[in-house]
PDB file of C-alpha atoms in Angstrom:
ATOM      1  CA  MET A   1      -8.709 -24.828 -16.066  1.00  0.00           C
ATOM      2  CA  LYS A   2      -8.728 -21.087 -16.833  1.00  0.00           C
ATOM      3  CA  SER A   3     -11.521 -20.515 -14.301  1.00  0.00           C
ATOM      4  CA  VAL A   4      -9.449 -22.210 -11.591  1.00  0.00           C
ATOM      5  CA  LYS A   5      -6.480 -19.937 -12.345  1.00  0.00           C
ATOM      6  CA  ILE A   6      -8.716 -16.858 -12.372  1.00  0.00           C
ATOM      7  CA  CYS A   7     -10.277 -17.861  -9.035  1.00  0.00           C
ATOM      8  CA  SER A   8      -6.812 -18.438  -7.581  1.00  0.00           C
ATOM      9  CA  LEU A   9      -5.671 -14.997  -8.747  1.00  0.00           C
ATOM     10  CA  ILE A  10      -8.776 -13.322  -7.326  1.00  0.00           C
ATOM     11  CA  LEU A  11      -8.360 -15.080  -3.979  1.00  0.00           C
ATOM     12  CA  ALA A  12      -4.687 -14.097  -3.879  1.00  0.00           C
ATOM     13  CA  GLU A  13      -5.634 -10.445  -4.502  1.00  0.00           C
ATOM     14  CA  ILE A  14      -8.278 -10.527  -1.771  1.00  0.00           C
ATOM     15  CA  ALA A  15      -5.782 -12.054   0.652  1.00  0.00           C
ATOM     16  CA  ALA A  16      -3.263  -9.340  -0.202  1.00  0.00           C
ATOM     17  CA  LEU A  17      -5.842  -6.602   0.437  1.00  0.00           C
ATOM     18  CA  ILE A  18      -6.873  -8.111   3.754  1.00  0.00           C
ATOM     19  CA  THR A  19      -3.288  -7.955   5.029  1.00  0.00           C
ATOM     20  CA  PHE A  20      -3.309  -4.172   4.576  1.00  0.00           C
ATOM     21  CA  VAL A  21      -6.405  -3.604   6.719  1.00  0.00           C
ATOM     22  CA  PRO A  22      -5.167  -2.428  10.102  1.00  0.00           C
ATOM     23  CA  GLN A  23      -6.197  -4.119  13.308  1.00  0.00           C
ATOM     24  CA  PHE A  24      -7.895  -1.454  15.387  1.00  0.00           C
ATOM     25  CA  THR A  25      -7.886  -1.349  19.144  1.00  0.00           C
ATOM     26  CA  ALA A  26     -11.035   0.040  20.756  1.00  0.00           C
ATOM     27  CA  SER A  27      -9.243   3.216  21.833  1.00  0.00           C
ATOM     28  CA  ALA A  28      -7.615   3.823  18.456  1.00  0.00           C
ATOM     29  CA  SER A  29     -10.827   3.455  16.475  1.00  0.00           C
ATOM     30  CA  ALA A  30     -12.441   6.223  18.551  1.00  0.00           C
ATOM     31  CA  GLN A  31      -9.870   8.783  17.425  1.00  0.00           C
ATOM     32  CA  SER A  32     -10.464  11.088  14.491  1.00  0.00           C
ATOM     33  CA  VAL A  33      -8.750  12.961  11.729  1.00  0.00           C
ATOM     34  CA  THR A  34      -9.824  16.598  11.827  1.00  0.00           C
ATOM     35  CA  ASP A  35      -8.541  19.977  10.758  1.00  0.00           C
ATOM     36  CA  LYS A  36      -6.857  20.015  14.190  1.00  0.00           C
ATOM     37  CA  SER A  37      -4.827  16.904  13.354  1.00  0.00           C
ATOM     38  CA  CYS A  38      -1.091  17.160  12.834  1.00  0.00           C
ATOM     39  CA  VAL A  39       0.632  16.326   9.594  1.00  0.00           C
ATOM     40  CA  ALA A  40       4.048  14.732   9.569  1.00  0.00           C
ATOM     41  CA  ASP A  41       6.801  14.366   7.019  1.00  0.00           C
ATOM     42  CA  VAL A  42       8.188  10.841   6.807  1.00  0.00           C
ATOM     43  CA  ILE A  43      11.930  11.146   7.392  1.00  0.00           C
ATOM     44  CA  GLY A  44      14.900   8.846   6.920  1.00  0.00           C
ATOM     45  CA  GLU A  45      18.365   8.686   5.443  1.00  0.00           C
ATOM     46  CA  ASP A  46      17.378   8.055   1.818  1.00  0.00           C
ATOM     47  CA  ILE A  47      14.542   9.791  -0.031  1.00  0.00           C
ATOM     48  CA  GLY A  48      12.240   7.113  -1.418  1.00  0.00           C
ATOM     49  CA  SER A  49      13.243   4.394   1.055  1.00  0.00           C
ATOM     50  CA  GLN A  50      10.320   2.709   2.796  1.00  0.00           C
ATOM     51  CA  VAL A  51       9.097   3.120   6.377  1.00  0.00           C
ATOM     52  CA  ASN A  52       6.835   0.427   7.807  1.00  0.00           C
ATOM     53  CA  ILE A  53       3.279   1.132   8.901  1.00  0.00           C
ATOM     54  CA  ARG A  54       2.224  -1.354  11.589  1.00  0.00           C
ATOM     55  CA  SER A  55      -1.081  -2.638  12.941  1.00  0.00           C
ATOM     56  CA  GLY A  56      -0.088  -1.641  16.485  1.00  0.00           C
ATOM     57  CA  ALA A  57       2.401   0.487  18.379  1.00  0.00           C
ATOM     58  CA  GLY A  58       5.492  -1.714  18.331  1.00  0.00           C
ATOM     59  CA  THR A  59       7.653  -3.889  16.118  1.00  0.00           C
ATOM     60  CA  ILE A  60       5.848  -6.975  17.407  1.00  0.00           C
ATOM     61  CA  PHE A  61       2.826  -5.933  15.332  1.00  0.00           C
ATOM     62  CA  SER A  62       2.451  -6.877  11.681  1.00  0.00           C
ATOM     63  CA  VAL A  63       3.428  -4.560   8.835  1.00  0.00           C
ATOM     64  CA  ILE A  64       0.227  -3.459   7.082  1.00  0.00           C
ATOM     65  CA  GLY A  65       1.860  -1.141   4.564  1.00  0.00           C
ATOM     66  CA  THR A  66       4.746   1.175   3.857  1.00  0.00           C
ATOM     67  CA  VAL A  67       5.238   4.833   3.062  1.00  0.00           C
ATOM     68  CA  SER A  68       8.205   6.386   1.290  1.00  0.00           C
ATOM     69  CA  VAL A  69      10.587   8.791   3.005  1.00  0.00           C
ATOM     70  CA  GLY A  70       9.719  12.285   1.795  1.00  0.00           C
ATOM     71  CA  ASN A  71       5.956  11.693   1.791  1.00  0.00           C
ATOM     72  CA  ARG A  72       3.493  13.217   4.236  1.00  0.00           C
ATOM     73  CA  VAL A  73       1.020  11.481   6.544  1.00  0.00           C
ATOM     74  CA  ILE A  74      -1.734  12.735   8.837  1.00  0.00           C
ATOM     75  CA  VAL A  75      -1.344  12.019  12.538  1.00  0.00           C
ATOM     76  CA  VAL A  76      -4.659  11.206  14.174  1.00  0.00           C
ATOM     77  CA  ASN A  77      -5.791  13.612  16.887  1.00  0.00           C
ATOM     78  CA  ASP A  78      -6.518  12.319  20.389  1.00  0.00           C
ATOM     79  CA  ASP A  79      -9.648  14.425  20.716  1.00  0.00           C
ATOM     80  CA  GLN A  80     -11.956  12.287  22.831  1.00  0.00           C
ATOM     81  CA  ASP A  81     -12.813  15.294  24.992  1.00  0.00           C
ATOM     82  CA  LYS A  82     -13.697  17.321  21.843  1.00  0.00           C
ATOM     83  CA  SER A  83     -11.855  20.347  23.225  1.00  0.00           C
ATOM     84  CA  GLY A  84     -10.255  21.176  19.900  1.00  0.00           C
ATOM     85  CA  VAL A  85      -6.785  21.003  21.454  1.00  0.00           C
ATOM     86  CA  VAL A  86      -4.188  19.451  19.181  1.00  0.00           C
ATOM     87  CA  SER A  87      -2.909  16.301  20.825  1.00  0.00           C
ATOM     88  CA  PRO A  88      -1.401  13.655  18.517  1.00  0.00           C
ATOM     89  CA  PHE A  89      -2.596  10.136  19.339  1.00  0.00           C
ATOM     90  CA  LYS A  90       0.472   8.222  20.516  1.00  0.00           C
ATOM     91  CA  ARG A  91       1.503   5.143  22.430  1.00  0.00           C
ATOM     92  CA  THR A  92       4.779   4.004  23.954  1.00  0.00           C
ATOM     93  CA  ASP A  93       5.878   0.408  23.334  1.00  0.00           C
ATOM     94  CA  SER A  94       7.628  -1.936  25.757  1.00  0.00           C
ATOM     95  CA  GLN A  95      11.014  -0.729  24.476  1.00  0.00           C
ATOM     96  CA  GLY A  96      10.187   2.897  25.339  1.00  0.00           C
ATOM     97  CA  ASP A  97       9.723   3.978  21.701  1.00  0.00           C
ATOM     98  CA  VAL A  98       6.885   6.386  20.896  1.00  0.00           C
ATOM     99  CA  TRP A  99       4.510   5.548  18.020  1.00  0.00           C
ATOM    100  CA  TYR A 100       1.888   7.723  16.321  1.00  0.00           C
ATOM    101  CA  LEU A 101      -1.391   6.594  14.784  1.00  0.00           C
ATOM    102  CA  THR A 102      -1.372   7.812  11.188  1.00  0.00           C
ATOM    103  CA  THR A 103      -3.364   7.757   7.971  1.00  0.00           C
ATOM    104  CA  ARG A 104      -2.674   8.910   4.420  1.00  0.00           C
ATOM    105  CA  LEU A 105      -6.034  10.596   3.692  1.00  0.00           C
ATOM    106  CA  ARG A 106      -8.416  12.513   5.970  1.00  0.00           C
ATOM    107  CA  GLN A 107     -11.448  10.418   5.000  1.00  0.00           C
ATOM    108  CA  SER A 108      -9.653   7.071   5.072  1.00  0.00           C
ATOM    109  CA  PRO A 109     -10.719   4.489   7.660  1.00  0.00           C
ATOM    110  CA  TYR A 110      -7.295   2.852   7.312  1.00  0.00           C
ATOM    111  CA  LYS A 111      -4.922   3.797  10.100  1.00  0.00           C
ATOM    112  CA  GLY A 112      -1.576   2.418  11.133  1.00  0.00           C
ATOM    113  CA  TRP A 113       1.305   3.121  13.486  1.00  0.00           C
ATOM    114  CA  ILE A 114       4.668   4.714  12.615  1.00  0.00           C
ATOM    115  CA  ARG A 115       7.530   5.086  15.096  1.00  0.00           C
ATOM    116  CA  ALA A 116       8.140   8.710  16.117  1.00  0.00           C
ATOM    117  CA  ASP A 117      11.768   8.823  14.951  1.00  0.00           C
ATOM    118  CA  PHE A 118      10.534   8.408  11.353  1.00  0.00           C
ATOM    119  CA  LEU A 119       8.205  11.412  11.605  1.00  0.00           C
ATOM    120  CA  LYS A 120       8.724  15.164  11.707  1.00  0.00           C
ATOM    121  CA  LEU A 121       5.497  16.524  13.227  1.00  0.00           C
ATOM    122  CA  ASN A 122       3.915  19.760  12.086  1.00  0.00           C
ATOM    123  CA  CYS A 123       0.897  20.554  14.258  1.00  0.00           C
ATOM    124  CA  PRO A 124      -1.487  23.501  13.894  1.00  0.00           C
ATOM    125  CA  TYR A 125      -1.905  25.889  16.765  1.00  0.00           C
ATOM    126  CA  PRO A 126      -4.929  25.158  18.998  1.00  0.00           C
TER     127      PRO A 126
END
């Protein structure tokens, strides 16, 4: 009986982890996080409140995580041409809202989308 409970707990943990793995589009997975990437402060009315990170650019996409207001994220650079020009990777949803592809750590493969009005961009000069 204990082994069944342990297996159930392990499966529940695996399922929880899987829900936080973002769903990449082909174009988003080609983008990179470099020293030319922007950083952004997560902004909102209350320090510590949560902002959703989504699997795609729009509220129709699933929430894959959250980040607290007051924290900092890295905005992925749209550097397919390798020019070194700082150009944050963004998309506009069907409602006209702009979303940025973000990550928490430079080496992390996990990326998700945050709506622009929750971010204060700080980009380096090209």
